[in-house]
Amino acid sequence: MAVATAVNWGSAFLVSQFFLTLVGAIGISATFWLFALFCVAGGIFVWHLVPETKGRSLEQIQALWSGRGAPTISPAGVFR
């Protein structure tokens, strides 16, 4: 959670530092589209590379990130 907070603060800092410089250099509409492009690129990254964790237990998520793969549950409710 601390990494996500640091990235969020860092991103907000970069946007606030470069916004007026970019508006002066390329105009307000081009600045908007540049930031929109970064948002779309981030969305595509998340959509394709970040696994879905909805409906999974903490143990399944830990197994997924540790490289062992997510354990499956048999119809009897037993982990395999």
mmCIF file of N, CA, C and O in Angstrom:
data_model
loop_
_atom_site.group_PDB
_atom_site.id
_atom_site.type_symbol
_atom_site.label_atom_id
_atom_site.label_comp_id
_atom_site.label_asym_id
_atom_site.label_seq_id
_atom_site.Cartn_x
_atom_site.Cartn_y
_atom_site.Cartn_z
ATOM 1 N N MET A 1 0.815 -1.180 0.000
ATOM 2 C CA MET A 1 0.000 0.000 0.000
ATOM 3 C C MET A 1 0.869 1.259 0.000
ATOM 4 O O MET A 1 0.507 2.252 -0.585
ATOM 5 N N ALA A 2 2.014 1.195 0.648
ATOM 6 C CA ALA A 2 2.891 2.354 0.707
ATOM 7 C C ALA A 2 3.460 2.692 -0.670
ATOM 8 O O ALA A 2 3.639 3.871 -0.993
ATOM 9 N N VAL A 3 3.717 1.683 -1.479
ATOM 10 C CA VAL A 3 4.242 1.926 -2.826
ATOM 11 C C VAL A 3 3.193 2.640 -3.671
ATOM 12 O O VAL A 3 3.494 3.601 -4.391
ATOM 13 N N ALA A 4 1.948 2.196 -3.577
ATOM 14 C CA ALA A 4 0.867 2.834 -4.344
ATOM 15 C C ALA A 4 0.697 4.293 -3.927
ATOM 16 O O ALA A 4 0.494 5.174 -4.779
ATOM 17 N N THR A 5 0.787 4.564 -2.644
ATOM 18 C CA THR A 5 0.666 5.940 -2.152
ATOM 19 C C THR A 5 1.820 6.793 -2.657
ATOM 20 O O THR A 5 1.616 7.938 -3.089
ATOM 21 N N ALA A 6 3.032 6.256 -2.624
ATOM 22 C CA ALA A 6 4.194 7.003 -3.103
ATOM 23 C C ALA A 6 4.089 7.289 -4.599
ATOM 24 O O ALA A 6 4.419 8.398 -5.048
ATOM 25 N N VAL A 7 3.637 6.316 -5.368
ATOM 26 C CA VAL A 7 3.470 6.529 -6.813
ATOM 27 C C VAL A 7 2.393 7.575 -7.071
ATOM 28 O O VAL A 7 2.548 8.443 -7.948
ATOM 29 N N ASN A 8 1.307 7.528 -6.319
ATOM 30 C CA ASN A 8 0.236 8.510 -6.482
ATOM 31 C C ASN A 8 0.737 9.920 -6.175
ATOM 32 O O ASN A 8 0.486 10.857 -6.946
ATOM 33 N N TRP A 9 1.456 10.088 -5.068
ATOM 34 C CA TRP A 9 2.006 11.399 -4.727
ATOM 35 C C TRP A 9 3.028 11.851 -5.763
ATOM 36 O O TRP A 9 3.069 13.027 -6.141
ATOM 37 N N GLY A 10 3.870 10.935 -6.214
ATOM 38 C CA GLY A 10 4.862 11.283 -7.227
ATOM 39 C C GLY A 10 4.226 11.709 -8.540
ATOM 40 O O GLY A 10 4.667 12.682 -9.177
ATOM 41 N N SER A 11 3.182 11.001 -8.942
ATOM 42 C CA SER A 11 2.475 11.358 -10.178
ATOM 43 C C SER A 11 1.805 12.717 -10.053
ATOM 44 O O SER A 11 1.854 13.534 -10.987
ATOM 45 N N ALA A 12 1.173 12.979 -8.919
ATOM 46 C CA ALA A 12 0.531 14.282 -8.702
ATOM 47 C C ALA A 12 1.572 15.403 -8.724
ATOM 48 O O ALA A 12 1.326 16.482 -9.275
ATOM 49 N N PHE A 13 2.731 15.135 -8.154
ATOM 50 C CA PHE A 13 3.809 16.126 -8.166
ATOM 51 C C PHE A 13 4.258 16.420 -9.598
ATOM 52 O O PHE A 13 4.422 17.581 -9.981
ATOM 53 N N LEU A 14 4.463 15.367 -10.398
ATOM 54 C CA LEU A 14 4.910 15.569 -11.775
ATOM 55 C C LEU A 14 3.884 16.339 -12.595
ATOM 56 O O LEU A 14 4.234 17.236 -13.377
ATOM 57 N N VAL A 15 2.616 16.000 -12.436
ATOM 58 C CA VAL A 15 1.571 16.717 -13.168
ATOM 59 C C VAL A 15 1.555 18.184 -12.767
ATOM 60 O O VAL A 15 1.498 19.075 -13.628
ATOM 61 N N SER A 16 1.623 18.463 -11.473
ATOM 62 C CA SER A 16 1.569 19.858 -11.035
ATOM 63 C C SER A 16 2.820 20.641 -11.443
ATOM 64 O O SER A 16 2.745 21.842 -11.693
ATOM 65 N N GLN A 17 3.968 19.974 -11.546
ATOM 66 C CA GLN A 17 5.187 20.663 -11.946
ATOM 67 C C GLN A 17 5.234 20.970 -13.440
ATOM 68 O O GLN A 17 5.764 21.999 -13.847
ATOM 69 N N PHE A 18 4.704 20.069 -14.255
ATOM 70 C CA PHE A 18 4.855 20.212 -15.699
ATOM 71 C C PHE A 18 3.623 20.729 -16.421
ATOM 72 O O PHE A 18 3.691 21.024 -17.614
ATOM 73 N N PHE A 19 2.497 20.872 -15.741
ATOM 74 C CA PHE A 19 1.270 21.290 -16.420
ATOM 75 C C PHE A 19 1.408 22.655 -17.085
ATOM 76 O O PHE A 19 1.156 22.794 -18.282
ATOM 77 N N LEU A 20 1.802 23.660 -16.334
ATOM 78 C CA LEU A 20 1.893 25.008 -16.906
ATOM 79 C C LEU A 20 2.987 25.108 -17.965
ATOM 80 O O LEU A 20 2.827 25.822 -18.965
ATOM 81 N N THR A 21 4.076 24.382 -17.786
ATOM 82 C CA THR A 21 5.141 24.369 -18.788
ATOM 83 C C THR A 21 4.623 23.766 -20.089
ATOM 84 O O THR A 21 4.893 24.296 -21.182
ATOM 85 N N LEU A 22 3.887 22.667 -19.984
ATOM 86 C CA LEU A 22 3.332 22.035 -21.179
ATOM 87 C C LEU A 22 2.278 22.911 -21.845
ATOM 88 O O LEU A 22 2.229 23.004 -23.078
ATOM 89 N N VAL A 23 1.427 23.561 -21.063
ATOM 90 C CA VAL A 23 0.415 24.452 -21.641
ATOM 91 C C VAL A 23 1.091 25.578 -22.406
ATOM 92 O O VAL A 23 0.671 25.928 -23.520
ATOM 93 N N GLY A 24 2.150 26.132 -21.856
ATOM 94 C CA GLY A 24 2.877 27.196 -22.550
ATOM 95 C C GLY A 24 3.578 26.705 -23.797
ATOM 96 O O GLY A 24 3.701 27.436 -24.781
ATOM 97 N N ALA A 25 4.039 25.461 -23.805
ATOM 98 C CA ALA A 25 4.813 24.943 -24.934
ATOM 99 C C ALA A 25 3.940 24.386 -26.045
ATOM 100 O O ALA A 25 4.205 24.624 -27.224
ATOM 101 N N ILE A 26 2.892 23.627 -25.685
ATOM 102 C CA ILE A 26 2.107 22.949 -26.735
ATOM 103 C C ILE A 26 0.635 23.319 -26.737
ATOM 104 O O ILE A 26 -0.111 22.867 -27.598
ATOM 105 N N GLY A 27 0.185 24.130 -25.788
ATOM 106 C CA GLY A 27 -1.214 24.544 -25.747
ATOM 107 C C GLY A 27 -2.029 23.663 -24.807
ATOM 108 O O GLY A 27 -1.644 22.551 -24.457
ATOM 109 N N ILE A 28 -3.188 24.197 -24.429
ATOM 110 C CA ILE A 28 -3.993 23.502 -23.426
ATOM 111 C C ILE A 28 -4.648 22.237 -23.977
ATOM 112 O O ILE A 28 -4.724 21.215 -23.294
ATOM 113 N N SER A 29 -5.112 22.272 -25.220
ATOM 114 C CA SER A 29 -5.779 21.073 -25.748
ATOM 115 C C SER A 29 -4.775 19.941 -25.986
ATOM 116 O O SER A 29 -5.068 18.781 -25.707
ATOM 117 N N ALA A 30 -3.586 20.269 -26.468
ATOM 118 C CA ALA A 30 -2.570 19.235 -26.668
ATOM 119 C C ALA A 30 -2.108 18.667 -25.325
ATOM 120 O O ALA A 30 -1.831 17.463 -25.214
ATOM 121 N N THR A 31 -2.047 19.516 -24.297
ATOM 122 C CA THR A 31 -1.694 19.034 -22.962
ATOM 123 C C THR A 31 -2.747 18.066 -22.452
ATOM 124 O O THR A 31 -2.432 17.011 -21.899
ATOM 125 N N PHE A 32 -4.027 18.404 -22.640
ATOM 126 C CA PHE A 32 -5.104 17.507 -22.249
ATOM 127 C C PHE A 32 -4.969 16.171 -22.955
ATOM 128 O O PHE A 32 -5.065 15.105 -22.323
ATOM 129 N N TRP A 33 -4.753 16.179 -24.262
ATOM 130 C CA TRP A 33 -4.655 14.931 -25.018
ATOM 131 C C TRP A 33 -3.410 14.125 -24.636
ATOM 132 O O TRP A 33 -3.438 12.891 -24.639
ATOM 133 N N LEU A 34 -2.335 14.799 -24.283
ATOM 134 C CA LEU A 34 -1.139 14.092 -23.823
ATOM 135 C C LEU A 34 -1.422 13.349 -22.520
ATOM 136 O O LEU A 34 -1.099 12.166 -22.385
ATOM 137 N N PHE A 35 -2.062 14.039 -21.569
ATOM 138 C CA PHE A 35 -2.407 13.380 -20.312
ATOM 139 C C PHE A 35 -3.447 12.284 -20.542
ATOM 140 O O PHE A 35 -3.410 11.242 -19.882
ATOM 141 N N ALA A 36 -4.378 12.496 -21.456
ATOM 142 C CA ALA A 36 -5.361 11.460 -21.780
ATOM 143 C C ALA A 36 -4.680 10.231 -22.369
ATOM 144 O O ALA A 36 -5.053 9.095 -22.058
ATOM 145 N N LEU A 37 -3.664 10.450 -23.201
ATOM 146 C CA LEU A 37 -2.907 9.333 -23.778
ATOM 147 C C LEU A 37 -2.211 8.518 -22.686
ATOM 148 O O LEU A 37 -2.221 7.284 -22.724
ATOM 149 N N PHE A 38 -1.634 9.215 -21.701
ATOM 150 C CA PHE A 38 -1.007 8.506 -20.579
ATOM 151 C C PHE A 38 -2.040 7.696 -19.795
ATOM 152 O O PHE A 38 -1.757 6.580 -19.347
ATOM 153 N N CYS A 39 -3.233 8.249 -19.609
ATOM 154 C CA CYS A 39 -4.290 7.517 -18.900
ATOM 155 C C CYS A 39 -4.720 6.278 -19.668
ATOM 156 O O CYS A 39 -4.908 5.209 -19.085
ATOM 157 N N VAL A 40 -4.867 6.393 -20.982
ATOM 158 C CA VAL A 40 -5.247 5.237 -21.798
ATOM 159 C C VAL A 40 -4.149 4.176 -21.766
ATOM 160 O O VAL A 40 -4.428 2.979 -21.622
ATOM 161 N N ALA A 41 -2.894 4.611 -21.867
ATOM 162 C CA ALA A 41 -1.781 3.657 -21.799
ATOM 163 C C ALA A 41 -1.760 2.936 -20.451
ATOM 164 O O ALA A 41 -1.543 1.720 -20.390
ATOM 165 N N GLY A 42 -2.006 3.660 -19.375
ATOM 166 C CA GLY A 42 -2.071 3.033 -18.055
ATOM 167 C C GLY A 42 -3.227 2.065 -17.942
ATOM 168 O O GLY A 42 -3.099 0.984 -17.351
ATOM 169 N N GLY A 43 -4.371 2.421 -18.511
ATOM 170 C CA GLY A 43 -5.524 1.527 -18.494
ATOM 171 C C GLY A 43 -5.262 0.247 -19.270
ATOM 172 O O GLY A 43 -5.646 -0.850 -18.833
ATOM 173 N N ILE A 44 -4.613 0.374 -20.421
ATOM 174 C CA ILE A 44 -4.270 -0.822 -21.214
ATOM 175 C C ILE A 44 -3.281 -1.697 -20.458
ATOM 176 O O ILE A 44 -3.424 -2.924 -20.441
ATOM 177 N N PHE A 45 -2.303 -1.088 -19.802
ATOM 178 C CA PHE A 45 -1.351 -1.847 -18.992
ATOM 179 C C PHE A 45 -2.066 -2.639 -17.909
ATOM 180 O O PHE A 45 -1.826 -3.835 -17.737
ATOM 181 N N VAL A 46 -2.951 -1.984 -17.179
ATOM 182 C CA VAL A 46 -3.678 -2.659 -16.097
ATOM 183 C C VAL A 46 -4.572 -3.757 -16.652
ATOM 184 O O VAL A 46 -4.631 -4.862 -16.115
ATOM 185 N N TRP A 47 -5.271 -3.485 -17.733
ATOM 186 C CA TRP A 47 -6.198 -4.460 -18.317
ATOM 187 C C TRP A 47 -5.477 -5.738 -18.749
ATOM 188 O O TRP A 47 -5.990 -6.835 -18.554
ATOM 189 N N HIS A 48 -4.287 -5.600 -19.308
ATOM 190 C CA HIS A 48 -3.590 -6.767 -19.863
ATOM 191 C C HIS A 48 -2.606 -7.434 -18.898
ATOM 192 O O HIS A 48 -2.352 -8.633 -19.025
ATOM 193 N N LEU A 49 -2.026 -6.694 -17.960
ATOM 194 C CA LEU A 49 -0.939 -7.263 -17.169
ATOM 195 C C LEU A 49 -1.237 -7.441 -15.683
ATOM 196 O O LEU A 49 -0.488 -8.141 -15.004
ATOM 197 N N VAL A 50 -2.292 -6.833 -15.168
ATOM 198 C CA VAL A 50 -2.608 -6.983 -13.745
ATOM 199 C C VAL A 50 -3.719 -8.027 -13.621
ATOM 200 O O VAL A 50 -4.786 -7.868 -14.192
ATOM 201 N N PRO A 51 -3.451 -9.105 -12.875
ATOM 202 C CA PRO A 51 -4.449 -10.177 -12.789
ATOM 203 C C PRO A 51 -5.661 -9.783 -11.949
ATOM 204 O O PRO A 51 -5.560 -8.984 -11.018
ATOM 205 N N GLU A 52 -6.802 -10.363 -12.285
ATOM 206 C CA GLU A 52 -8.039 -10.142 -11.538
ATOM 207 C C GLU A 52 -7.970 -10.910 -10.221
ATOM 208 O O GLU A 52 -7.579 -12.072 -10.194
ATOM 209 N N THR A 53 -8.341 -10.270 -9.124
ATOM 210 C CA THR A 53 -8.301 -10.926 -7.819
ATOM 211 C C THR A 53 -9.685 -11.006 -7.179
ATOM 212 O O THR A 53 -9.808 -11.477 -6.056
ATOM 213 N N LYS A 54 -10.709 -10.561 -7.884
ATOM 214 C CA LYS A 54 -12.067 -10.595 -7.330
ATOM 215 C C LYS A 54 -12.510 -12.045 -7.121
ATOM 216 O O LYS A 54 -12.360 -12.894 -7.998
ATOM 217 N N GLY A 55 -13.033 -12.337 -5.959
ATOM 218 C CA GLY A 55 -13.536 -13.664 -5.668
ATOM 219 C C GLY A 55 -12.468 -14.672 -5.283
ATOM 220 O O GLY A 55 -12.755 -15.859 -5.156
ATOM 221 N N ARG A 56 -11.230 -14.231 -5.117
ATOM 222 C CA ARG A 56 -10.146 -15.143 -4.726
ATOM 223 C C ARG A 56 -9.779 -14.889 -3.278
ATOM 224 O O ARG A 56 -9.855 -13.771 -2.783
ATOM 225 N N SER A 57 -9.337 -15.940 -2.617
ATOM 226 C CA SER A 57 -8.911 -15.799 -1.230
ATOM 227 C C SER A 57 -7.507 -15.188 -1.184
ATOM 228 O O SER A 57 -6.798 -15.145 -2.196
ATOM 229 N N LEU A 58 -7.112 -14.750 0.003
ATOM 230 C CA LEU A 58 -5.783 -14.186 0.172
ATOM 231 C C LEU A 58 -4.703 -15.206 -0.177
ATOM 232 O O LEU A 58 -3.703 -14.879 -0.796
ATOM 233 N N GLU A 59 -4.937 -16.463 0.180
ATOM 234 C CA GLU A 59 -3.967 -17.518 -0.121
ATOM 235 C C GLU A 59 -3.819 -17.710 -1.626
ATOM 236 O O GLU A 59 -2.716 -17.929 -2.134
ATOM 237 N N GLN A 60 -4.916 -17.636 -2.353
ATOM 238 C CA GLN A 60 -4.855 -17.773 -3.813
ATOM 239 C C GLN A 60 -4.097 -16.603 -4.439
ATOM 240 O O GLN A 60 -3.310 -16.793 -5.363
ATOM 241 N N ILE A 61 -4.324 -15.412 -3.932
ATOM 242 C CA ILE A 61 -3.630 -14.235 -4.466
ATOM 243 C C ILE A 61 -2.139 -14.315 -4.163
ATOM 244 O O ILE A 61 -1.299 -14.023 -5.017
ATOM 245 N N GLN A 62 -1.781 -14.744 -2.951
ATOM 246 C CA GLN A 62 -0.372 -14.895 -2.605
ATOM 247 C C GLN A 62 0.302 -15.942 -3.478
ATOM 248 O O GLN A 62 1.439 -15.756 -3.921
ATOM 249 N N ALA A 63 -0.397 -17.047 -3.749
ATOM 250 C CA ALA A 63 0.171 -18.084 -4.610
ATOM 251 C C ALA A 63 0.347 -17.558 -6.031
ATOM 252 O O ALA A 63 1.336 -17.870 -6.697
ATOM 253 N N LEU A 64 -0.589 -16.739 -6.496
ATOM 254 C CA LEU A 64 -0.494 -16.160 -7.834
ATOM 255 C C LEU A 64 0.742 -15.280 -7.962
ATOM 256 O O LEU A 64 1.486 -15.376 -8.927
ATOM 257 N N TRP A 65 1.000 -14.429 -6.966
ATOM 258 C CA TRP A 65 2.123 -13.511 -7.023
ATOM 259 C C TRP A 65 3.446 -14.168 -6.684
ATOM 260 O O TRP A 65 4.502 -13.649 -7.028
ATOM 261 N N SER A 66 3.427 -15.314 -6.011
ATOM 262 C CA SER A 66 4.687 -15.978 -5.673
ATOM 263 C C SER A 66 5.222 -16.813 -6.828
ATOM 264 O O SER A 66 6.328 -17.322 -6.755
ATOM 265 N N GLY A 67 4.436 -16.966 -7.887
ATOM 266 C CA GLY A 67 4.889 -17.708 -9.057
ATOM 267 C C GLY A 67 4.459 -19.156 -9.070
ATOM 268 O O GLY A 67 4.730 -19.877 -10.014
ATOM 269 N N ARG A 68 3.780 -19.595 -8.027
ATOM 270 C CA ARG A 68 3.308 -20.977 -7.999
ATOM 271 C C ARG A 68 2.003 -21.144 -8.757
ATOM 272 O O ARG A 68 1.537 -22.238 -8.963
ATOM 273 N N GLY A 69 1.399 -20.050 -9.156
ATOM 274 C CA GLY A 69 0.105 -20.104 -9.820
ATOM 275 C C GLY A 69 -0.991 -20.183 -8.784
ATOM 276 O O GLY A 69 -0.780 -20.559 -7.645
ATOM 277 N N ALA A 70 -2.164 -19.818 -9.175
ATOM 278 C CA ALA A 70 -3.284 -19.841 -8.239
ATOM 279 C C ALA A 70 -3.788 -21.264 -8.072
ATOM 280 O O ALA A 70 -4.000 -21.976 -9.047
ATOM 281 N N PRO A 71 -3.952 -21.703 -6.841
ATOM 282 C CA PRO A 71 -4.493 -23.043 -6.637
ATOM 283 C C PRO A 71 -5.945 -23.102 -7.092
ATOM 284 O O PRO A 71 -6.663 -22.112 -7.030
ATOM 285 N N THR A 72 -6.345 -24.225 -7.572
ATOM 286 C CA THR A 72 -7.725 -24.403 -8.004
ATOM 287 C C THR A 72 -8.495 -25.135 -6.925
ATOM 288 O O THR A 72 -7.928 -25.820 -6.086
ATOM 289 N N ILE A 73 -9.787 -24.983 -6.940
ATOM 290 C CA ILE A 73 -10.644 -25.635 -5.953
ATOM 291 C C ILE A 73 -11.450 -26.694 -6.681
ATOM 292 O O ILE A 73 -12.118 -26.423 -7.676
ATOM 293 N N SER A 74 -11.386 -27.918 -6.182
ATOM 294 C CA SER A 74 -12.155 -29.007 -6.786
ATOM 295 C C SER A 74 -13.623 -28.834 -6.415
ATOM 296 O O SER A 74 -13.972 -28.062 -5.524
ATOM 297 N N PRO A 75 -14.518 -29.554 -7.081
ATOM 298 C CA PRO A 75 -15.940 -29.450 -6.753
ATOM 299 C C PRO A 75 -16.235 -29.781 -5.290
ATOM 300 O O PRO A 75 -17.215 -29.321 -4.725
ATOM 301 N N ALA A 76 -15.389 -30.573 -4.646
ATOM 302 C CA ALA A 76 -15.609 -30.915 -3.236
ATOM 303 C C ALA A 76 -15.118 -29.807 -2.310
ATOM 304 O O ALA A 76 -15.240 -29.933 -1.096
ATOM 305 N N GLY A 77 -14.542 -28.735 -2.850
ATOM 306 C CA GLY A 77 -14.061 -27.625 -2.036
ATOM 307 C C GLY A 77 -12.658 -27.827 -1.511
ATOM 308 O O GLY A 77 -12.255 -27.174 -0.571
ATOM 309 N N VAL A 78 -11.906 -28.739 -2.106
ATOM 310 C CA VAL A 78 -10.534 -29.035 -1.671
ATOM 311 C C VAL A 78 -9.556 -28.341 -2.602
ATOM 312 O O VAL A 78 -9.702 -28.406 -3.815
ATOM 313 N N PHE A 79 -8.552 -27.662 -1.995
ATOM 314 C CA PHE A 79 -7.528 -27.015 -2.822
ATOM 315 C C PHE A 79 -6.635 -28.069 -3.475
ATOM 316 O O PHE A 79 -6.294 -29.067 -2.892
ATOM 317 N N ARG A 80 -6.273 -27.820 -4.722
ATOM 318 C CA ARG A 80 -5.314 -28.699 -5.436
ATOM 319 C C ARG A 80 -4.066 -27.942 -5.721
ATOM 320 O O ARG A 80 -4.025 -26.795 -5.949
#
